[in-house]
mmCIF file of C-alpha atoms in Angstrom:
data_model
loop_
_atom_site.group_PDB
_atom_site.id
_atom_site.type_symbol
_atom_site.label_atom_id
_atom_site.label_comp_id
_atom_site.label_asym_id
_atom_site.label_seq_id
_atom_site.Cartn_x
_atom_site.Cartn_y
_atom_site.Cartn_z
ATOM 1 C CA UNK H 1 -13.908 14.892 -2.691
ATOM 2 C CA UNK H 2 -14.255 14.200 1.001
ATOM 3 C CA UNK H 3 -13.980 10.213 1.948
ATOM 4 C CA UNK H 4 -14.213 10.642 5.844
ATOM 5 C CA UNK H 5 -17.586 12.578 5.604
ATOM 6 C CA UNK H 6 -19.148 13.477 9.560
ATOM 7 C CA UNK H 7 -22.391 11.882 10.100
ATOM 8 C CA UNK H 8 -25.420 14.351 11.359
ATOM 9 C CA UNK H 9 -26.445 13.689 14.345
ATOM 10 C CA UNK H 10 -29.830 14.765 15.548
ATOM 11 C CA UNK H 11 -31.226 15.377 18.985
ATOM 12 C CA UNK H 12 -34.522 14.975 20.424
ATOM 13 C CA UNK H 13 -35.113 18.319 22.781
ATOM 14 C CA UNK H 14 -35.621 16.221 25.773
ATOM 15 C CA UNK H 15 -31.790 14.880 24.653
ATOM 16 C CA UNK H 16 -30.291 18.294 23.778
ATOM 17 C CA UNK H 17 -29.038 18.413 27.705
ATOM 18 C CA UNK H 18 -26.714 15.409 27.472
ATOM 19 C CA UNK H 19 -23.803 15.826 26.363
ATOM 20 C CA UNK H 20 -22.808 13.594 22.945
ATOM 21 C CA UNK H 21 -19.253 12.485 21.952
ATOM 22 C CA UNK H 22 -18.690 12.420 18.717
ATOM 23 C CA UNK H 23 -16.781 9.607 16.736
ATOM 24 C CA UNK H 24 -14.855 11.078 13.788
ATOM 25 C CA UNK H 25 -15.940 8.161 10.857
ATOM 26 C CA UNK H 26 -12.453 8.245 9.625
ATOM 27 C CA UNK H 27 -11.012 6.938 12.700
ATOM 28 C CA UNK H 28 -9.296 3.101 12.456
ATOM 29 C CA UNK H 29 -9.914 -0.204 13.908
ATOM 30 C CA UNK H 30 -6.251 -0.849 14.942
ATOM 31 C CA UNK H 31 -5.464 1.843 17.336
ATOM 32 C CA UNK H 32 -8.336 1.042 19.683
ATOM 33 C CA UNK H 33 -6.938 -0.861 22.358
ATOM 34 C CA UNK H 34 -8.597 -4.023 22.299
ATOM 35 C CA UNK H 35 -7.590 -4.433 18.987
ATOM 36 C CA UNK H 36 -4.309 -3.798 19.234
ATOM 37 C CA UNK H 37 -4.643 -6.989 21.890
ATOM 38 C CA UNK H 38 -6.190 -9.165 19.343
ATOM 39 C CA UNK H 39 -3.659 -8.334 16.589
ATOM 40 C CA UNK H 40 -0.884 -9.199 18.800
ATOM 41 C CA UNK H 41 -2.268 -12.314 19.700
ATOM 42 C CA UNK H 42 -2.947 -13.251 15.807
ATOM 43 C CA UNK H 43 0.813 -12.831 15.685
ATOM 44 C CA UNK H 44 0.159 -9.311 13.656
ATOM 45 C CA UNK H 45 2.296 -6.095 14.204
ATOM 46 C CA UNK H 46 0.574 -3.094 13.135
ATOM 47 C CA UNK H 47 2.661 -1.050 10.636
ATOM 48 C CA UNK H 48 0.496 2.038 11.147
ATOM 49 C CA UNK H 49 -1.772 3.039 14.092
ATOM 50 C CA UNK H 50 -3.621 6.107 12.641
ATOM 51 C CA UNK H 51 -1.213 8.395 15.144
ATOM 52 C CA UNK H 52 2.278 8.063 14.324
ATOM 53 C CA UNK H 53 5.083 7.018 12.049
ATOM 54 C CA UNK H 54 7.783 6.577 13.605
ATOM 55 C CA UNK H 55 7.921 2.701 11.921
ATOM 56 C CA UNK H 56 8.234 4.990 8.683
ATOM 57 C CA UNK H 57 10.736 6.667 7.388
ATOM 58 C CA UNK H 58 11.698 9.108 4.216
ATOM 59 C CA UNK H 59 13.139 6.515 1.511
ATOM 60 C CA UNK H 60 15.967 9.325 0.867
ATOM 61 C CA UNK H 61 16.749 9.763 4.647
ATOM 62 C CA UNK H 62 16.547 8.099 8.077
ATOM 63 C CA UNK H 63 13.743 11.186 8.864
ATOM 64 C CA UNK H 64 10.294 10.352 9.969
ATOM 65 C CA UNK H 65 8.126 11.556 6.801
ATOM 66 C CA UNK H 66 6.873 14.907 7.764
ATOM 67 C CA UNK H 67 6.911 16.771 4.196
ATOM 68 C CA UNK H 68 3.884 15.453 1.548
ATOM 69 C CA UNK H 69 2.482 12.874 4.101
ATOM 70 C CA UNK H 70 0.210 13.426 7.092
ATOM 71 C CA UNK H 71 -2.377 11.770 9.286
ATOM 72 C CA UNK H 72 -6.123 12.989 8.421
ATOM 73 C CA UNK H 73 -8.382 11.487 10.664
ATOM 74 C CA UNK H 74 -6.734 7.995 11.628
ATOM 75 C CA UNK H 75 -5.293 8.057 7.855
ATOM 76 C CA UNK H 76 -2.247 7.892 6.048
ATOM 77 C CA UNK H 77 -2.781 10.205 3.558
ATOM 78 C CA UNK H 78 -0.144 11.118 0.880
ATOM 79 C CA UNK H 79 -0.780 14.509 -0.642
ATOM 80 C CA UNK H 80 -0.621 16.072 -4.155
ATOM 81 C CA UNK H 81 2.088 17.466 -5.922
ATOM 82 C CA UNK H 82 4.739 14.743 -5.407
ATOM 83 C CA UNK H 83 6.457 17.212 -2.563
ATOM 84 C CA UNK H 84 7.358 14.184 0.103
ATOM 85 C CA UNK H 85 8.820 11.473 -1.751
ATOM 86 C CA UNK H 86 8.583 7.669 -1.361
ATOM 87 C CA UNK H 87 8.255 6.387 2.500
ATOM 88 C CA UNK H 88 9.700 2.965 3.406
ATOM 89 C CA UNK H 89 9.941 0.776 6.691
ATOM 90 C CA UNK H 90 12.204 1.055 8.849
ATOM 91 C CA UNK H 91 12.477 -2.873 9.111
ATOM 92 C CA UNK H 92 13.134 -5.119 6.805
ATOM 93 C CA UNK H 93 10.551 -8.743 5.855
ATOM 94 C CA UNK H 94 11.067 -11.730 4.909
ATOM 95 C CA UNK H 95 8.354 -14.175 4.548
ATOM 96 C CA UNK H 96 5.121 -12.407 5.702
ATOM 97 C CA UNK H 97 1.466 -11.507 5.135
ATOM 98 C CA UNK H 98 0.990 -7.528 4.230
ATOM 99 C CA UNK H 99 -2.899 -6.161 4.848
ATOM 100 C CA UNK H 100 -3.784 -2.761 4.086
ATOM 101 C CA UNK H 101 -6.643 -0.138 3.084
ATOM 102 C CA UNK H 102 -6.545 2.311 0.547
ATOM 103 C CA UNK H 103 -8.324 5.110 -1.012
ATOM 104 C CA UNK H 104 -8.043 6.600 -4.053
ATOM 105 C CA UNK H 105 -9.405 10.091 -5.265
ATOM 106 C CA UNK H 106 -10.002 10.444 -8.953
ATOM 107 C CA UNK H 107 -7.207 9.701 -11.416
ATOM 108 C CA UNK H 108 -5.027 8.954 -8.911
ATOM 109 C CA UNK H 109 -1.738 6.449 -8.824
ATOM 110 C CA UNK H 110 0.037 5.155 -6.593
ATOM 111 C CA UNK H 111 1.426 1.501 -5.339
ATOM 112 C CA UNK H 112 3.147 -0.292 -2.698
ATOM 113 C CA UNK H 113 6.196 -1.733 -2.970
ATOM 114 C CA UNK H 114 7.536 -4.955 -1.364
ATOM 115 C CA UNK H 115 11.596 -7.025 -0.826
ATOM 116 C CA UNK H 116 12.733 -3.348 -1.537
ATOM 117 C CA UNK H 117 16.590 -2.937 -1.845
ATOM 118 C CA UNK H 118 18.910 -0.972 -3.195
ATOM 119 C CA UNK H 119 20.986 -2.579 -6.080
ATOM 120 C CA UNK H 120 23.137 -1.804 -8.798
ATOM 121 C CA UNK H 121 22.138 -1.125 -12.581
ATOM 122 C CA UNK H 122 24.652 -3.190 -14.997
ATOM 123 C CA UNK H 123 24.698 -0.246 -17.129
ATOM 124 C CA UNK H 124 25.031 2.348 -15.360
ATOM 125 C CA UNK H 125 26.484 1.122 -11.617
ATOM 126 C CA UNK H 126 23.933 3.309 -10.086
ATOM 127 C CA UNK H 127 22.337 2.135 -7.430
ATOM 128 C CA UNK H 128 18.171 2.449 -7.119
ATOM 129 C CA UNK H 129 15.647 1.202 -4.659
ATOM 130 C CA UNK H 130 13.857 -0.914 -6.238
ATOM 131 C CA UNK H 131 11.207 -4.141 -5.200
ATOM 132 C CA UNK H 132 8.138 -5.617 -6.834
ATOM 133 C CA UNK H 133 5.023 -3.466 -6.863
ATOM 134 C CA UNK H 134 1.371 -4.234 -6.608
ATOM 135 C CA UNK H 135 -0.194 -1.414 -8.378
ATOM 136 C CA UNK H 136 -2.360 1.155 -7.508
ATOM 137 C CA UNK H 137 -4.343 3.259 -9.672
ATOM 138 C CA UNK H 138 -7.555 4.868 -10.583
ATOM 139 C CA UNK H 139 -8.573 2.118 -13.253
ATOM 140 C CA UNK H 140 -12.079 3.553 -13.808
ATOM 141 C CA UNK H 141 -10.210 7.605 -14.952
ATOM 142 C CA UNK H 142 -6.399 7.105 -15.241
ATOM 143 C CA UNK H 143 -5.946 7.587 -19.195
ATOM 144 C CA UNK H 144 -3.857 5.324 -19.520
ATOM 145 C CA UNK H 145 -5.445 2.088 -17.765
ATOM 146 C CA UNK H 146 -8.972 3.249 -18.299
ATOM 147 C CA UNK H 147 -9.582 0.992 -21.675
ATOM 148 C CA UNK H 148 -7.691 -1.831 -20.297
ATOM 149 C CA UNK H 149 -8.480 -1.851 -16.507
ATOM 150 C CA UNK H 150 -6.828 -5.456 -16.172
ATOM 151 C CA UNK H 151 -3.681 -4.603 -17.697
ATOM 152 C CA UNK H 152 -0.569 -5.079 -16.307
ATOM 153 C CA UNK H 153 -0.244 -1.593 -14.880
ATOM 154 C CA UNK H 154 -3.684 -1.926 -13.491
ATOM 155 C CA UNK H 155 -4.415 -2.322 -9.651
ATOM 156 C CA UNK H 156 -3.292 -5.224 -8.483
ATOM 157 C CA UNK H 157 -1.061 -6.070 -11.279
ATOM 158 C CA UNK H 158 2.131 -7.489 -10.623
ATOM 159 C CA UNK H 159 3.848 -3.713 -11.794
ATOM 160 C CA UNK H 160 4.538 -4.590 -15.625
ATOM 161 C CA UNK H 161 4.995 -7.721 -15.418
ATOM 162 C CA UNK H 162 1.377 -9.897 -14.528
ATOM 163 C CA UNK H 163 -1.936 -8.578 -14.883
ATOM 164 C CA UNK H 164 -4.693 -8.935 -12.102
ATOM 165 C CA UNK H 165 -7.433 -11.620 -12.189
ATOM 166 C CA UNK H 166 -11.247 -11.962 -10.986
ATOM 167 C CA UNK H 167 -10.974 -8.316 -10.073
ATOM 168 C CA UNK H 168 -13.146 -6.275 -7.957
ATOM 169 C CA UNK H 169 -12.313 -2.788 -7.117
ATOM 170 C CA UNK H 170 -13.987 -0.470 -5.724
ATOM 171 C CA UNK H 171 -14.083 3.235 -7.556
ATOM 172 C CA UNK H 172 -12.350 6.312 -5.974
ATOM 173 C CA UNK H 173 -13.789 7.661 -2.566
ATOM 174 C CA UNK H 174 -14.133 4.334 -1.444
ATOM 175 C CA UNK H 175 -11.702 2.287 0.611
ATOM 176 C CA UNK H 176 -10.130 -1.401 -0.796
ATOM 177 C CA UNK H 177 -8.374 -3.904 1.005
ATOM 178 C CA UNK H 178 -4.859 -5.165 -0.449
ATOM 179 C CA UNK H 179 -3.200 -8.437 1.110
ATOM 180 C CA UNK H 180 0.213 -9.558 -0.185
ATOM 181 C CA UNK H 181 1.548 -12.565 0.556
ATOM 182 C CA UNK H 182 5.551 -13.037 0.378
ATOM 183 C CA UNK H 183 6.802 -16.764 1.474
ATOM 184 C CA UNK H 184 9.706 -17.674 0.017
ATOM 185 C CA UNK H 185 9.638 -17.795 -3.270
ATOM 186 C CA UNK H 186 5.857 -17.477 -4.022
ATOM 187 C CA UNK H 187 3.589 -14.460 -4.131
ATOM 188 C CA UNK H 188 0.398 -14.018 -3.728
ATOM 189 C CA UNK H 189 -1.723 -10.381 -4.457
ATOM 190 C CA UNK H 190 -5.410 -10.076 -3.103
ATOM 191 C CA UNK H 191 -7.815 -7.503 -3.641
ATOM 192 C CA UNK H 192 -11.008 -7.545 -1.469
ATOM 193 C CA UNK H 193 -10.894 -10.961 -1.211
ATOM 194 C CA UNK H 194 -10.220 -12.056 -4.618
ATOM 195 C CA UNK H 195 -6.675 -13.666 -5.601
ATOM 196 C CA UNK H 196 -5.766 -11.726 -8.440
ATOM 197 C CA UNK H 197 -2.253 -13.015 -9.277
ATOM 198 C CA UNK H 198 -0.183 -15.901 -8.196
ATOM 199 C CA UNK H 199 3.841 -16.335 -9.373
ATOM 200 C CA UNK H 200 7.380 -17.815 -8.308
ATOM 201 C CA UNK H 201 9.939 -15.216 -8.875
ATOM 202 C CA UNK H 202 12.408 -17.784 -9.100
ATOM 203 C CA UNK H 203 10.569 -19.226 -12.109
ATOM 204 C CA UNK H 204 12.235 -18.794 -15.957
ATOM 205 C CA UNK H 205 8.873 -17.540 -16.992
ATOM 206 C CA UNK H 206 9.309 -14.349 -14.032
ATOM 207 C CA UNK H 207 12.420 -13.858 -15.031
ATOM 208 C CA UNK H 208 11.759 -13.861 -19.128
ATOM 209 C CA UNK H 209 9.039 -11.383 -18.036
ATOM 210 C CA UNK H 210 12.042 -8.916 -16.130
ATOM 211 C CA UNK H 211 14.262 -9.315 -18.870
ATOM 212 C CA UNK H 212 11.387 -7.983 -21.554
ATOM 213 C CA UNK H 213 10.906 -5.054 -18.780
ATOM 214 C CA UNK H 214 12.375 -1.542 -17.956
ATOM 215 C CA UNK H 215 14.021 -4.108 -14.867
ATOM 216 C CA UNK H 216 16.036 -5.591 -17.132
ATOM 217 C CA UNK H 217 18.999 -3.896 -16.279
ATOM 218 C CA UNK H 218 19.084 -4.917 -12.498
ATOM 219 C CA UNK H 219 20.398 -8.721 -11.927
ATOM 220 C CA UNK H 220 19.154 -8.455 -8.291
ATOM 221 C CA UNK H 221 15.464 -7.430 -9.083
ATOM 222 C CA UNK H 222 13.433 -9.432 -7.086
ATOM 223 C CA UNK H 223 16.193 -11.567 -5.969
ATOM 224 C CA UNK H 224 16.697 -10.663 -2.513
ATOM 225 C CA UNK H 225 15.279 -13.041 0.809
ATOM 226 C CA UNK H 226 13.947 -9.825 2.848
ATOM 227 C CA UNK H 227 13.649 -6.232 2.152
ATOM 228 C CA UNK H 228 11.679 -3.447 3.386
ATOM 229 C CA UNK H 229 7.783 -2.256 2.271
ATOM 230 C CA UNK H 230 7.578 0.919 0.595
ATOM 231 C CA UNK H 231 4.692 3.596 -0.058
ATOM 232 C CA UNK H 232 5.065 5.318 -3.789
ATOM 233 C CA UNK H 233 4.671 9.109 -3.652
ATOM 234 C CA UNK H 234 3.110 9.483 -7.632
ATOM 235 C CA UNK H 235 1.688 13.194 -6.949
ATOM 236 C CA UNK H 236 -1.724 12.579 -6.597
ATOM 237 C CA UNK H 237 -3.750 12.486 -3.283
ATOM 238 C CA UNK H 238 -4.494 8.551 -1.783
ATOM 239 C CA UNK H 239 -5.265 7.590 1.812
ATOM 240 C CA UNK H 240 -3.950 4.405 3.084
ATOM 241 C CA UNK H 241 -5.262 2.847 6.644
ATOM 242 C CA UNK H 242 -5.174 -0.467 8.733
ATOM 243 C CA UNK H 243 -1.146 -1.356 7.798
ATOM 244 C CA UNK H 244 -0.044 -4.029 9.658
ATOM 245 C CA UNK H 245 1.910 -7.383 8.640
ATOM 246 C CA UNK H 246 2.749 -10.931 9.751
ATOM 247 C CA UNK H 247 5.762 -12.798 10.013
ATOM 248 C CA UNK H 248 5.841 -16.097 8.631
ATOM 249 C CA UNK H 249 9.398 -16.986 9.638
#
């Protein structure tokens, strides 16, 4: 599959003497100047310009990702065979607004993670870094989520815990637009402009749904004011784009 197809373009003969530039179709909105300006002024820092990541790093190391994940055309794109590992900020959020675009080829899963820490499990005194996901995953293929694509390890789903609502998502080669919002205590996860789930982490009913979860071991899960966003690394190829986030502080 090839999302960032080249469009023909086709030249009159009296034309075929000018020279044409050609725009790759791939490219993104936020690294054009002008936009950058107008995200700025909105109060939004862009998390990913379609050149560099050097607000990235490896979530194993302080290293700039260079092994599994590369740019392709103004994208993010994590590759197949689970070879580069997870990739987190190198900042940490508190109370903010995350946008981003993603697109997934067939059977593919992925997610993005958000307050990501490292804490302790009760059992074991390991330490893992861990944070609430928004899931991502090929809903229409993926064995597993294919007869229940609203599940709660569906796209959009609050990762095991609440399953998306009024969903609309688009099917693989095309891109979808995620938008988490983290103030406080209340979350929000939109998908192309739908609200599909709506919590308090603080509430007992959040935290009767940890303790009936594989999170059960880890008092801290989802306890923690700020933490850091984080892009999973599941082994299958997905291209993210447009990553930026505002403060709410």
């Amino acid at each position: 599959m090839k999302p960032f197809p080249f469009q023909k373009v086709v030249l009159a003969p009296l034309l075929l003497a000018i020279p044409v530039l050609l725009v790759l179709s791939g490219s993104t909105k936020s690294d054009h100047p002008e936009n950058r300006s107008k995200n700025q002024q909105k109060g939004w820092e862009v998390l990913f310009d379609g050149h560099d990541l050097t607000k990235w790093q490896n979530s194993t190391s302080d290293s700039i990702p260079y092994k599994g994940w590369k740019i392709e055309n103004g994208t993010l794109a994590v590759t197949s065979g689970r070879v580069g590992g997870d990739i987190i900020t190198r900042e940490s959020f508190r109370n903010f607004e995350l946008e981003l675009d993603f697109n997934l080829t067939e059977s593919a899963n992925s997610g993005i993670k958000y307050l990501v820490n490292r804490i302790k499990n009760a059992k074991t005194n390991a330490t893992s870094l861990m944070g609430i996901e928004y899931q991502i995953i090929d809903d229409f293929n993926y064995p597993e989520v294919k007869p229940e694509p609203n599940s709660t390890i569906s796209t959009g789903a609050v990762y095991l815990l609440y399953p998306p609502r009024n969903k609309k998502l688009l099917p693989p080669g095309q891109w979808n637009k995620v938008r988490i919002v983290v103030n406080g205590k209340h979350i929000e996860h939109w998908l192309n402009g739908k609200l599909l789930a709506s919590y308090d982490r603080m509430s007992p009913d959040f935290q009767e749904k940890v303790a009936q979860s594989k999170f059960r071991d880890y008092p801290d899960y989802a306890k923690a004011d700020s933490g850091r966003i984080l892009l999973q690394d599941h082994g299958n190829h997905v291209y993210f784009r447009n990553i930026r986030i505002k403060r709410l502080d």
